[in-house]
XYZ file of C-alpha atoms in Angstrom:
401
model
C -56.239 103.777 -20.871
C -52.506 103.614 -21.538
C -50.119 106.456 -20.726
C -49.592 106.979 -24.436
C -53.304 107.350 -25.020
C -53.540 109.920 -22.233
C -50.697 111.879 -23.764
C -52.377 111.895 -27.162
C -55.576 113.187 -25.588
C -53.783 115.990 -23.806
C -51.846 116.924 -26.920
C -55.103 117.248 -28.829
C -56.610 119.505 -26.159
C -53.521 121.671 -25.980
C -53.405 121.859 -29.758
C -57.027 122.976 -29.888
C -56.266 125.811 -27.497
C -53.278 126.806 -29.577
C -55.109 126.726 -32.873
C -57.749 129.066 -31.545
C -55.288 131.864 -30.853
C -52.148 131.247 -32.905
C -52.957 133.442 -35.872
C -53.713 136.444 -33.651
C -50.011 137.024 -32.905
C -48.375 140.162 -34.236
C -45.472 139.910 -36.697
C -42.197 139.051 -34.990
C -39.120 141.286 -35.323
C -36.828 140.573 -38.231
C -33.943 139.413 -36.048
C -33.809 135.883 -34.751
C -32.012 134.863 -31.592
C -30.108 131.633 -31.120
C -31.043 129.125 -28.488
C -29.590 129.912 -25.035
C -26.542 128.208 -23.600
C -27.100 125.025 -21.567
C -29.590 125.770 -18.808
C -28.547 126.733 -15.340
C -30.661 125.483 -12.440
C -32.020 127.600 -9.636
C -33.836 126.058 -6.684
C -35.885 127.990 -4.153
C -37.901 126.621 -1.255
C -40.728 128.573 0.318
C -43.481 127.877 2.806
C -43.983 126.739 6.358
C -43.443 123.412 8.043
C -40.064 122.710 6.440
C -37.769 120.863 8.848
C -34.640 121.911 6.957
C -33.551 123.836 3.889
C -34.056 121.430 0.969
C -31.988 121.510 -2.193
C -32.637 120.481 -5.784
C -31.727 116.933 -4.757
C -34.961 116.754 -2.778
C -36.873 117.197 -6.047
C -34.554 115.272 -8.368
C -37.291 113.567 -10.379
C -39.201 116.806 -10.924
C -35.999 118.650 -11.783
C -35.202 116.023 -14.416
C -38.734 116.341 -15.826
C -38.394 120.137 -15.856
C -35.112 119.952 -17.776
C -36.694 117.606 -20.308
C -39.672 119.907 -20.703
C -37.473 122.977 -21.134
C -35.339 121.210 -23.738
C -38.494 120.803 -25.835
C -40.201 124.065 -24.906
C -38.467 127.422 -24.629
C -35.467 129.420 -23.416
C -36.585 128.922 -19.829
C -39.096 126.975 -17.767
C -40.171 126.960 -14.150
C -42.429 125.050 -11.791
C -43.961 126.397 -8.578
C -45.300 123.481 -6.561
C -46.002 122.122 -3.117
C -48.755 121.089 -0.759
C -50.709 122.491 2.166
C -47.475 122.732 4.208
C -45.601 125.002 1.807
C -44.303 125.621 -1.689
C -41.046 125.209 -3.560
C -39.701 126.429 -6.891
C -37.464 125.061 -9.612
C -36.310 127.073 -12.620
C -34.035 126.095 -15.514
C -32.799 128.013 -18.516
C -33.371 131.734 -18.729
C -36.225 134.209 -18.822
C -34.276 136.356 -21.281
C -32.190 134.835 -24.062
C -28.418 135.284 -23.948
C -28.541 136.013 -20.203
C -28.736 133.881 -17.070
C -31.997 135.062 -15.496
C -34.088 132.107 -14.287
C -37.860 132.618 -14.333
C -39.139 133.617 -10.888
C -42.504 132.622 -9.294
C -43.622 136.251 -8.900
C -42.917 137.295 -12.507
C -45.911 138.133 -14.677
C -46.913 136.335 -17.865
C -49.973 135.967 -20.080
C -51.841 132.851 -18.957
C -53.809 132.290 -22.173
C -56.718 129.895 -21.822
C -56.314 129.657 -18.065
C -58.351 132.868 -18.302
C -61.369 130.703 -19.077
C -61.440 129.481 -15.480
C -61.714 133.077 -14.235
C -64.569 133.666 -16.676
C -66.319 130.451 -15.652
C -66.088 131.414 -11.971
C -67.760 134.764 -12.655
C -70.574 133.048 -14.578
C -71.129 130.497 -11.804
C -71.283 133.279 -9.237
C -74.175 134.725 -11.255
C -75.746 131.256 -11.191
C -75.428 131.265 -7.388
C -77.174 134.640 -7.333
C -80.067 133.390 -9.456
C -79.239 135.768 -12.314
C -78.201 133.019 -14.746
C -79.353 129.404 -15.090
C -76.969 126.778 -16.415
C -79.489 124.861 -18.495
C -81.261 127.881 -19.947
C -80.639 128.670 -23.639
C -78.276 131.585 -24.182
C -80.968 133.216 -26.340
C -82.788 134.290 -23.179
C -79.869 136.475 -22.142
C -78.427 137.450 -25.543
C -81.304 137.543 -28.035
C -80.196 137.153 -31.641
C -76.478 136.878 -30.854
C -75.969 133.143 -31.438
C -77.518 132.599 -34.849
C -76.707 131.605 -38.414
C -74.613 128.842 -39.984
C -76.465 126.193 -38.013
C -75.982 127.871 -34.618
C -79.175 128.277 -32.603
C -79.132 130.260 -29.397
C -82.541 128.880 -28.565
C -80.941 125.419 -28.198
C -77.404 126.106 -26.929
C -77.331 126.421 -23.139
C -75.022 128.283 -20.782
C -73.699 124.940 -19.530
C -72.804 123.852 -23.062
C -70.866 127.067 -23.662
C -68.927 126.561 -20.418
C -68.208 122.935 -21.301
C -67.398 123.376 -25.008
C -70.283 121.135 -26.041
C -72.216 123.859 -27.859
C -71.276 122.633 -31.326
C -69.478 125.902 -32.061
C -66.226 124.911 -33.817
C -62.604 125.819 -33.275
C -61.733 129.099 -34.960
C -58.460 128.254 -36.702
C -58.105 131.520 -38.597
C -59.735 134.297 -36.562
C -60.212 137.569 -38.390
C -62.484 139.781 -36.273
C -63.123 143.397 -37.155
C -61.125 145.824 -35.040
C -62.457 149.155 -33.863
C -60.659 152.291 -35.116
C -58.449 152.354 -31.992
C -57.236 148.795 -32.643
C -59.271 147.145 -29.895
C -61.912 144.450 -30.339
C -65.447 144.236 -29.037
C -66.635 140.886 -27.781
C -69.493 141.099 -30.278
C -66.973 141.273 -33.134
C -65.077 138.251 -31.808
C -68.308 136.270 -31.516
C -69.533 137.294 -34.944
C -66.237 136.107 -36.418
C -66.373 132.783 -34.570
C -69.915 132.060 -35.691
C -69.049 132.440 -39.376
C -68.067 128.767 -39.352
C -70.839 126.151 -39.526
C -71.922 124.257 -36.458
C -69.683 121.216 -35.890
C -72.150 119.045 -33.965
C -75.550 118.917 -32.317
C -75.358 120.910 -29.055
C -74.708 118.702 -26.059
C -73.318 115.747 -28.023
C -69.611 116.430 -28.555
C -66.690 118.235 -26.922
C -65.203 120.814 -29.301
C -62.833 123.363 -27.789
C -63.594 126.882 -29.009
C -62.651 130.357 -27.805
C -65.965 131.573 -29.211
C -67.836 129.830 -26.388
C -66.040 131.959 -23.815
C -66.368 135.127 -25.842
C -70.138 134.571 -25.787
C -69.900 134.053 -22.027
C -68.059 137.373 -21.837
C -71.028 139.029 -23.545
C -73.275 137.284 -21.011
C -71.277 138.749 -18.114
C -71.559 142.225 -19.607
C -75.284 141.940 -20.297
C -76.202 140.669 -16.836
C -73.920 142.955 -14.798
C -73.832 146.112 -16.920
C -70.020 146.187 -16.605
C -67.219 145.502 -19.073
C -65.992 141.921 -18.951
C -62.579 142.813 -17.528
C -64.277 144.772 -14.766
C -66.566 141.857 -13.893
C -63.714 139.380 -13.491
C -61.566 141.902 -11.626
C -64.273 142.865 -9.123
C -65.727 139.403 -8.606
C -62.657 137.177 -8.680
C -59.294 138.935 -8.662
C -59.858 141.647 -6.040
C -61.806 139.577 -3.459
C -59.008 137.008 -3.372
C -56.326 139.676 -3.046
C -54.538 138.482 -6.185
C -52.295 141.525 -6.411
C -50.123 139.924 -9.116
C -53.095 139.226 -11.411
C -54.714 141.514 -13.976
C -57.422 141.295 -16.581
C -56.218 144.190 -18.764
C -58.693 146.629 -20.224
C -58.957 146.883 -24.020
C -55.989 148.872 -25.298
C -53.707 148.054 -22.350
C -50.938 146.043 -24.029
C -48.394 146.291 -21.234
C -47.057 143.550 -18.972
C -46.561 144.490 -15.299
C -43.017 144.264 -13.972
C -41.325 142.017 -13.181
C -42.312 140.025 -16.259
C -41.349 136.829 -18.034
C -40.240 137.803 -21.520
C -42.147 135.864 -24.166
C -40.768 134.416 -27.387
C -42.143 132.916 -30.549
C -40.282 130.199 -32.352
C -39.871 126.923 -34.105
C -37.930 123.778 -33.260
C -36.042 121.919 -35.983
C -34.500 118.815 -34.483
C -32.488 120.012 -31.491
C -32.266 123.597 -32.767
C -34.577 126.453 -31.743
C -35.054 129.812 -33.424
C -36.497 132.550 -31.221
C -38.006 135.925 -32.014
C -39.471 138.409 -29.540
C -43.234 138.548 -29.190
C -44.339 142.142 -29.534
C -47.043 143.606 -27.288
C -50.456 142.611 -28.570
C -54.025 143.648 -27.974
C -55.608 141.799 -25.002
C -59.150 142.347 -26.240
C -58.371 140.035 -29.170
C -58.502 137.240 -26.541
C -60.731 138.864 -23.900
C -62.612 136.380 -21.692
C -61.071 133.459 -23.573
C -57.454 134.358 -22.854
C -56.513 137.886 -21.723
C -55.562 137.413 -18.048
C -52.032 138.150 -16.804
C -50.796 136.484 -13.624
C -47.896 134.737 -11.888
C -47.226 131.206 -10.723
C -47.831 132.251 -7.140
C -51.166 133.940 -7.820
C -52.434 131.179 -10.106
C -51.915 128.493 -7.495
C -53.608 130.724 -4.912
C -56.565 131.183 -7.274
C -57.079 127.486 -8.029
C -56.628 126.487 -4.384
C -59.234 129.053 -3.366
C -61.557 127.714 -6.050
C -61.304 124.105 -4.867
C -61.562 125.328 -1.283
C -65.127 126.682 -1.811
C -64.013 130.303 -1.450
C -65.370 131.548 -4.778
C -68.801 129.967 -5.104
C -71.214 127.696 -3.308
C -70.398 123.990 -2.882
C -73.310 123.226 -5.215
C -71.908 125.471 -7.937
C -68.432 123.959 -7.529
C -69.944 120.490 -7.860
C -71.517 121.572 -11.157
C -68.173 122.983 -12.280
C -66.562 119.577 -11.668
C -69.238 117.606 -13.530
C -66.986 116.761 -16.443
C -67.662 115.245 -19.825
C -65.213 112.486 -20.677
C -62.519 113.548 -23.092
C -60.661 110.703 -24.762
C -62.987 107.948 -23.590
C -64.546 107.100 -20.192
C -61.612 104.886 -19.169
C -58.998 107.598 -19.682
C -59.897 109.627 -16.610
C -59.596 112.861 -18.595
C -62.521 115.230 -18.569
C -63.645 118.810 -19.039
C -66.012 120.413 -16.563
C -67.388 123.946 -16.623
C -64.067 125.583 -17.423
C -61.919 123.032 -15.582
C -59.791 120.203 -16.957
C -59.840 116.980 -14.937
C -56.457 115.231 -15.222
C -55.791 111.750 -13.746
C -52.591 111.320 -11.758
C -50.318 108.256 -11.883
C -50.169 108.243 -8.068
C -53.956 108.039 -7.838
C -56.773 110.552 -7.827
C -57.172 113.546 -10.089
C -56.051 117.140 -10.344
C -58.048 120.094 -11.607
C -56.897 123.113 -13.567
C -56.294 124.376 -17.084
C -53.575 124.941 -19.660
C -52.894 128.059 -21.672
C -51.108 128.757 -24.925
C -50.676 131.980 -26.845
C -47.812 133.932 -28.426
C -44.914 133.952 -25.981
C -46.062 131.420 -23.415
C -47.165 127.851 -22.727
C -48.550 127.353 -19.226
C -50.581 125.053 -17.027
C -51.711 124.988 -13.407
C -53.151 121.990 -11.547
C -54.328 121.532 -7.967
C -55.726 118.633 -5.963
C -58.375 118.623 -3.281
C -55.797 117.802 -0.590
C -53.774 120.961 -1.287
C -51.111 119.784 -3.721
C -50.446 122.304 -6.459
C -48.178 122.887 -9.448
C -47.913 125.809 -11.860
C -45.669 125.540 -14.920
C -44.589 128.224 -17.380
C -42.234 128.312 -20.323
C -41.479 131.556 -22.126
C -42.066 130.471 -25.708
C -44.927 129.463 -27.922
C -43.889 126.913 -30.521
C -45.776 126.747 -33.785
C -44.938 123.039 -34.138
C -43.926 120.180 -31.846
C -45.880 121.457 -28.850
C -44.368 119.720 -25.769
C -47.681 118.604 -24.265
C -46.375 115.149 -23.343
C -43.427 116.666 -21.479
C -45.748 119.137 -19.731
C -47.910 116.262 -18.493
C -44.885 114.341 -17.218
C -43.602 117.395 -15.351
C -46.932 118.075 -13.659
C -47.337 114.433 -12.740
C -43.902 114.415 -11.123
C -44.483 117.624 -9.177
C -47.904 116.549 -7.898
C -46.913 112.971 -7.083
C -43.700 113.643 -5.143
C -43.725 111.437 -2.061
C -46.860 109.564 -3.142
């Protein structure tokens, strides 16, 4: 498939993720901020095995791709990348408008749909333990939950929920019922998502939907007896020592410090208009998008995942059994919570993107230890820079190849 076709496919996937969460943002403040002054560049090199102290010139192609991405994306953008020998960082623009504060690799941000990978890992750990079976209908675990409007829990399997092939459609205008304290129960999110008719026969079509992962959150709670944020924290975050990562409890709207400040905006030609994103309720995303992390922790998480440190080799193999997205020749696919992305230098990378008010992010890793995590501190309502994101990741992962 041509490069253009791959870009279209990725744009569609990114857009689906965006559509599922966009309308959950809180109203922006009345003031609007102008676009920042021309971006300044900061280069940092970290890791072992470096023969010298490299400069930005050593990553010229990736720096150029990062500048292009940032010019289409937000006030600032950063990439944390490297291989098994070490990591390096590039940052352009600013983390706070009207200042010169480049985004740092240990600053916290909301990772959006990258949270789905954490949720999928917890589910597959239960599969390893014999408590959940991938090809068993969800009705066995959650009787009566997936029903109505053409949705049948007796047909939809756990695997299909993980892989977005359940037939449950994208929820473009979510309107779940909040509890009196302003938080949301997973059951309310699922009920809202299932108000829309089934989009396809289960198992026949990829259709990205947050509702799938909200149902999986209910599955985690039912099987373990814990709240979903506790399950992911105890099973995934704490065992890996991801001290910069949090799955916030319902009602906890704070961002740990240091944090990347998030903005909401629009792009009209070469002009951007930014407004601050106010704190919002994490339980409105829950197991589909509530996790907070950093570039450093995200790459550590994905590298541990591909390194067989989170589940059995058999479970990881199931996770990487991807359905083709965009046609068999494209190389793109979606596994059990993982995106498979072909690389121009050969092979594939695995990871996920994330998009929600304030941030657009993606992390990819390869089986030989290459890794790249990208963040920009804005969520655009139009002209999502998915093509530029792909080019940046390709450059970072293919340096020297």
